[in-house]
């Protein structure tokens, strides 16, 4: 399968615990995005990387959130001291940066986080 | 600032009848507009995109959308619904590749 993969698909944790999600983009894509989707809403942009550089972060990304893409391939999103309000679907997408703008973003299936 | 408003949170049609999912946008720039579909337990899939070329855009699975600048609309249509079209649909506006603003979504139900 050459699509975007995310692990785990589901995560249940207790409030105050730390969680980490992983995203593996399509191999030739150099851009990687994280979104958060809450029930009944569309995805909201969190952050994006071009290769290993994190180029933009939304104000939605509080200090408890950190994302990395150390080798420009897979990425991790960590949430520290989780709160019930962090419960959501976390989506990863990747795209290729080239001469053509607005290249399609390919989305993974998401990681559903439930904070008890 | 840019945003999209999907005018219906839920649309229900019978199989074989036309589909209309409505989207209005707001953008300070010449926008790019997209429709994505999300099936349960599947990733978002691009249906079609408008990037200042032809105003009538054809996408996958028989869907199309028309960009109407005067009405700031980008409605999604399909002549004949199929059961497999049942899903959540998102209208998206973008002024840059890392600035995608999604609408709240429209859930499409297709009745036999």
Coordinates of C-alpha atoms in Angstrom, one line a residue:
Chain A
X1 CA 0.0 0.0 0.0
X2 CA 1.6 3.3 -1.0
X3 CA -0.9 5.6 0.7
X4 CA -0.5 7.7 3.9
X5 CA -0.6 5.5 7.0
X6 CA -1.2 6.5 10.6
X7 CA -0.7 4.6 13.8
X8 CA -2.3 3.8 16.0
X9 CA -5.8 4.0 14.5
X10 CA -7.4 4.4 18.0
X11 CA -6.0 5.6 21.3
X12 CA -7.8 5.8 24.6
X13 CA -5.9 7.4 27.4
X14 CA -6.5 9.0 30.8
X15 CA -6.4 12.7 31.4
X16 CA -2.9 13.8 32.2
X17 CA -1.1 11.1 30.2
X18 CA 1.1 11.7 27.2
X19 CA 0.4 10.2 23.8
X20 CA 2.3 10.0 20.6
X21 CA 1.0 9.4 17.1
X22 CA 2.9 8.4 14.0
X23 CA 2.4 9.3 10.4
X24 CA 4.1 7.7 7.4
X25 CA 3.6 9.8 4.3
X26 CA 3.7 8.7 0.7
X27 CA 7.4 8.1 0.2
X28 CA 8.2 10.7 -2.5
X29 CA 6.2 13.5 -0.8
X30 CA 8.3 16.1 0.9
X31 CA 5.4 18.0 2.6
X32 CA 3.5 16.6 5.6
X33 CA 0.6 18.2 7.4
X34 CA -1.3 17.5 10.6
X35 CA -4.9 18.3 11.1
X36 CA -7.4 17.9 14.0
X37 CA -11.0 17.0 13.3
X38 CA -13.6 17.2 16.1
X39 CA -17.1 15.6 15.8
X40 CA -19.3 17.4 13.4
X41 CA -16.6 19.7 12.1
X42 CA -14.2 19.8 9.2
X43 CA -10.4 19.2 9.7
X44 CA -8.5 22.2 11.2
X45 CA -4.9 22.8 10.2
X46 CA -2.3 22.2 13.0
X47 CA 1.1 22.3 11.4
X48 CA 3.1 21.4 8.4
X49 CA 6.6 20.3 7.4
X50 CA 8.6 20.6 4.3
X51 CA 11.2 17.9 4.5
X52 CA 12.4 18.0 8.2
X53 CA 11.6 21.7 8.7
X54 CA 8.5 22.7 10.5
X55 CA 7.4 25.7 8.6
X56 CA 4.1 26.7 10.1
X57 CA 2.2 26.1 13.3
X58 CA -1.5 27.0 13.9
X59 CA -2.4 28.8 17.1
X60 CA -4.4 25.7 17.8
X61 CA -1.1 23.9 18.6
X62 CA -0.7 24.7 22.2
X63 CA 2.6 24.2 24.1
X64 CA 1.5 20.7 25.1
X65 CA 1.6 19.7 21.4
X66 CA 4.9 19.0 19.6
X67 CA 5.5 17.6 16.2
X68 CA 8.7 16.3 14.6
X69 CA 9.8 15.0 11.3
X70 CA 13.5 14.2 12.1
X71 CA 14.6 12.7 8.8
X72 CA 12.1 14.2 6.5
X73 CA 10.2 11.0 6.2
X74 CA 7.7 9.9 9.0
X75 CA 6.4 12.3 11.5
X76 CA 5.3 12.1 15.1
X77 CA 2.7 14.2 17.0
X78 CA 3.0 14.2 20.8
X79 CA 0.4 15.6 23.2
X80 CA 1.6 16.0 26.7
X81 CA -0.7 16.1 29.8
X82 CA -3.7 15.3 27.7
X83 CA -7.0 17.0 28.4
X84 CA -10.6 15.9 27.6
X85 CA -10.7 18.6 25.0
X86 CA -8.0 16.9 23.1
X87 CA -10.3 14.1 22.1
X88 CA -10.6 14.2 18.4
X89 CA -9.5 12.6 15.1
X90 CA -5.9 13.5 14.2
X91 CA -5.3 13.5 10.5
X92 CA -2.1 13.4 8.6
X93 CA -1.7 14.4 4.9
X94 CA 1.2 14.6 2.5
X95 CA 1.9 16.3 -0.8
X96 CA 4.7 17.0 -3.2
X97 CA 6.0 20.5 -3.6
X98 CA 6.8 21.4 -7.1
X99 CA 6.3 23.9 -9.8
X100 CA 2.6 23.4 -9.8
X101 CA 0.8 25.0 -6.9
X102 CA -2.0 23.5 -4.9
X103 CA -0.8 19.9 -5.3
X104 CA -3.3 17.5 -3.9
X105 CA -2.9 16.6 -0.3
X106 CA -3.3 12.8 0.3
X107 CA -4.8 12.0 3.7
X108 CA -4.3 9.1 6.0
X109 CA -7.2 7.3 7.8
X110 CA -6.5 9.2 11.0
X111 CA -5.9 8.4 14.7
X112 CA -8.9 8.8 16.9
X113 CA -8.0 9.9 20.4
X114 CA -10.3 9.6 23.4
X115 CA -9.2 11.2 26.6
X116 CA -11.2 9.9 29.7
Chain B
X1 CA -9.4 35.9 5.8
X2 CA -11.0 33.0 4.0
X3 CA -13.7 30.6 5.0
X4 CA -16.3 28.3 3.6
X5 CA -19.9 27.7 4.6
X6 CA -21.6 24.4 3.7
X7 CA -25.2 25.3 3.7
X8 CA -26.6 21.9 4.6
X9 CA -25.3 19.6 7.3
X10 CA -27.3 16.7 6.0
X11 CA -28.7 15.9 2.6
X12 CA -30.8 12.8 1.8
X13 CA -31.6 11.6 -1.7
X14 CA -32.9 8.5 -3.3
X15 CA -30.7 6.3 -5.5
X16 CA -30.8 7.5 -9.1
X17 CA -31.8 11.1 -8.3
X18 CA -29.6 14.2 -8.6
X19 CA -27.3 15.3 -5.8
X20 CA -26.7 19.0 -4.9
X21 CA -24.3 19.9 -2.0
X22 CA -24.0 23.6 -1.5
X23 CA -20.9 25.6 -0.6
X24 CA -20.3 29.3 -0.3
X25 CA -16.9 30.7 0.2
X26 CA -15.2 33.9 1.4
X27 CA -11.8 34.9 0.3
X28 CA -9.7 38.0 0.0
X29 CA -7.7 36.5 -2.8
X30 CA -8.4 34.5 -5.9
X31 CA -9.1 31.2 -4.2
X32 CA -8.5 27.6 -5.0
X33 CA -11.5 25.5 -4.1
X34 CA -11.8 21.8 -3.5
X35 CA -14.3 19.1 -2.6
X36 CA -13.1 16.1 -0.5
X37 CA -15.1 13.0 0.4
X38 CA -14.7 11.1 3.6
X39 CA -16.1 7.5 3.9
X40 CA -16.2 5.9 7.3
X41 CA -12.8 4.6 8.5
X42 CA -11.2 5.9 5.3
X43 CA -9.0 8.9 4.6
X44 CA -10.2 12.0 2.9
X45 CA -10.2 11.7 -0.8
X46 CA -10.0 14.6 -3.3
X47 CA -13.1 14.7 -5.6
X48 CA -12.2 17.7 -7.6
X49 CA -10.4 21.1 -7.5
X50 CA -10.8 24.5 -9.1
X51 CA -7.6 26.5 -9.6
X52 CA -8.7 29.5 -11.8
X53 CA -9.0 27.5 -15.0
X54 CA -12.3 26.3 -16.3
X55 CA -15.2 27.3 -14.1
X56 CA -17.0 23.9 -14.5
X57 CA -14.8 21.3 -12.9
X58 CA -15.3 17.6 -13.4
X59 CA -14.1 15.2 -10.8
X60 CA -14.1 11.5 -10.0
X61 CA -17.2 9.3 -9.7
X62 CA -19.3 11.5 -11.9
X63 CA -19.2 14.6 -9.6
X64 CA -18.8 18.1 -10.9
X65 CA -18.8 21.6 -9.4
X66 CA -19.2 25.0 -10.9
X67 CA -17.3 28.1 -9.6
X68 CA -19.5 31.1 -9.6
X69 CA -17.6 34.2 -8.6
X70 CA -20.6 36.5 -8.6
X71 CA -22.4 34.2 -6.2
X72 CA -19.2 33.2 -4.3
X73 CA -20.4 29.6 -4.6
X74 CA -18.9 26.2 -5.5
X75 CA -21.7 23.8 -5.4
X76 CA -21.1 20.0 -5.9
X77 CA -23.5 18.1 -8.2
X78 CA -24.0 14.6 -9.5
X79 CA -26.8 13.7 -12.0
X80 CA -27.6 10.3 -10.4
X81 CA -26.8 9.2 -6.9
X82 CA -25.4 5.8 -6.2
X83 CA -25.5 4.0 -2.8
X84 CA -21.7 4.1 -2.7
X85 CA -21.9 8.0 -2.7
X86 CA -23.1 8.0 0.9
X87 CA -20.4 9.7 2.9
X88 CA -19.3 13.1 4.4
X89 CA -18.4 15.8 1.9
X90 CA -16.2 18.8 2.7
X91 CA -15.8 22.0 0.7
X92 CA -12.3 23.5 1.1
X93 CA -10.9 27.0 0.2
X94 CA -7.3 27.7 0.0
X95 CA -5.1 30.7 -0.7
X96 CA -2.0 28.6 -0.4
X97 CA -1.1 25.0 -0.1
X98 CA -0.6 25.1 3.6
X99 CA -3.7 27.2 4.3
X100 CA -6.6 24.9 3.6
X101 CA -9.9 25.9 5.3
X102 CA -12.5 23.1 5.5
X103 CA -16.2 23.6 5.9
X104 CA -18.1 21.8 8.6
X105 CA -19.1 19.0 6.2
X106 CA -22.3 17.7 4.6
X107 CA -23.4 14.2 5.3
X108 CA -25.0 12.6 2.2
X109 CA -27.4 9.8 2.8
X110 CA -28.6 7.7 -0.2
X111 CA -31.9 5.8 0.1
X112 CA -32.6 2.7 -1.9

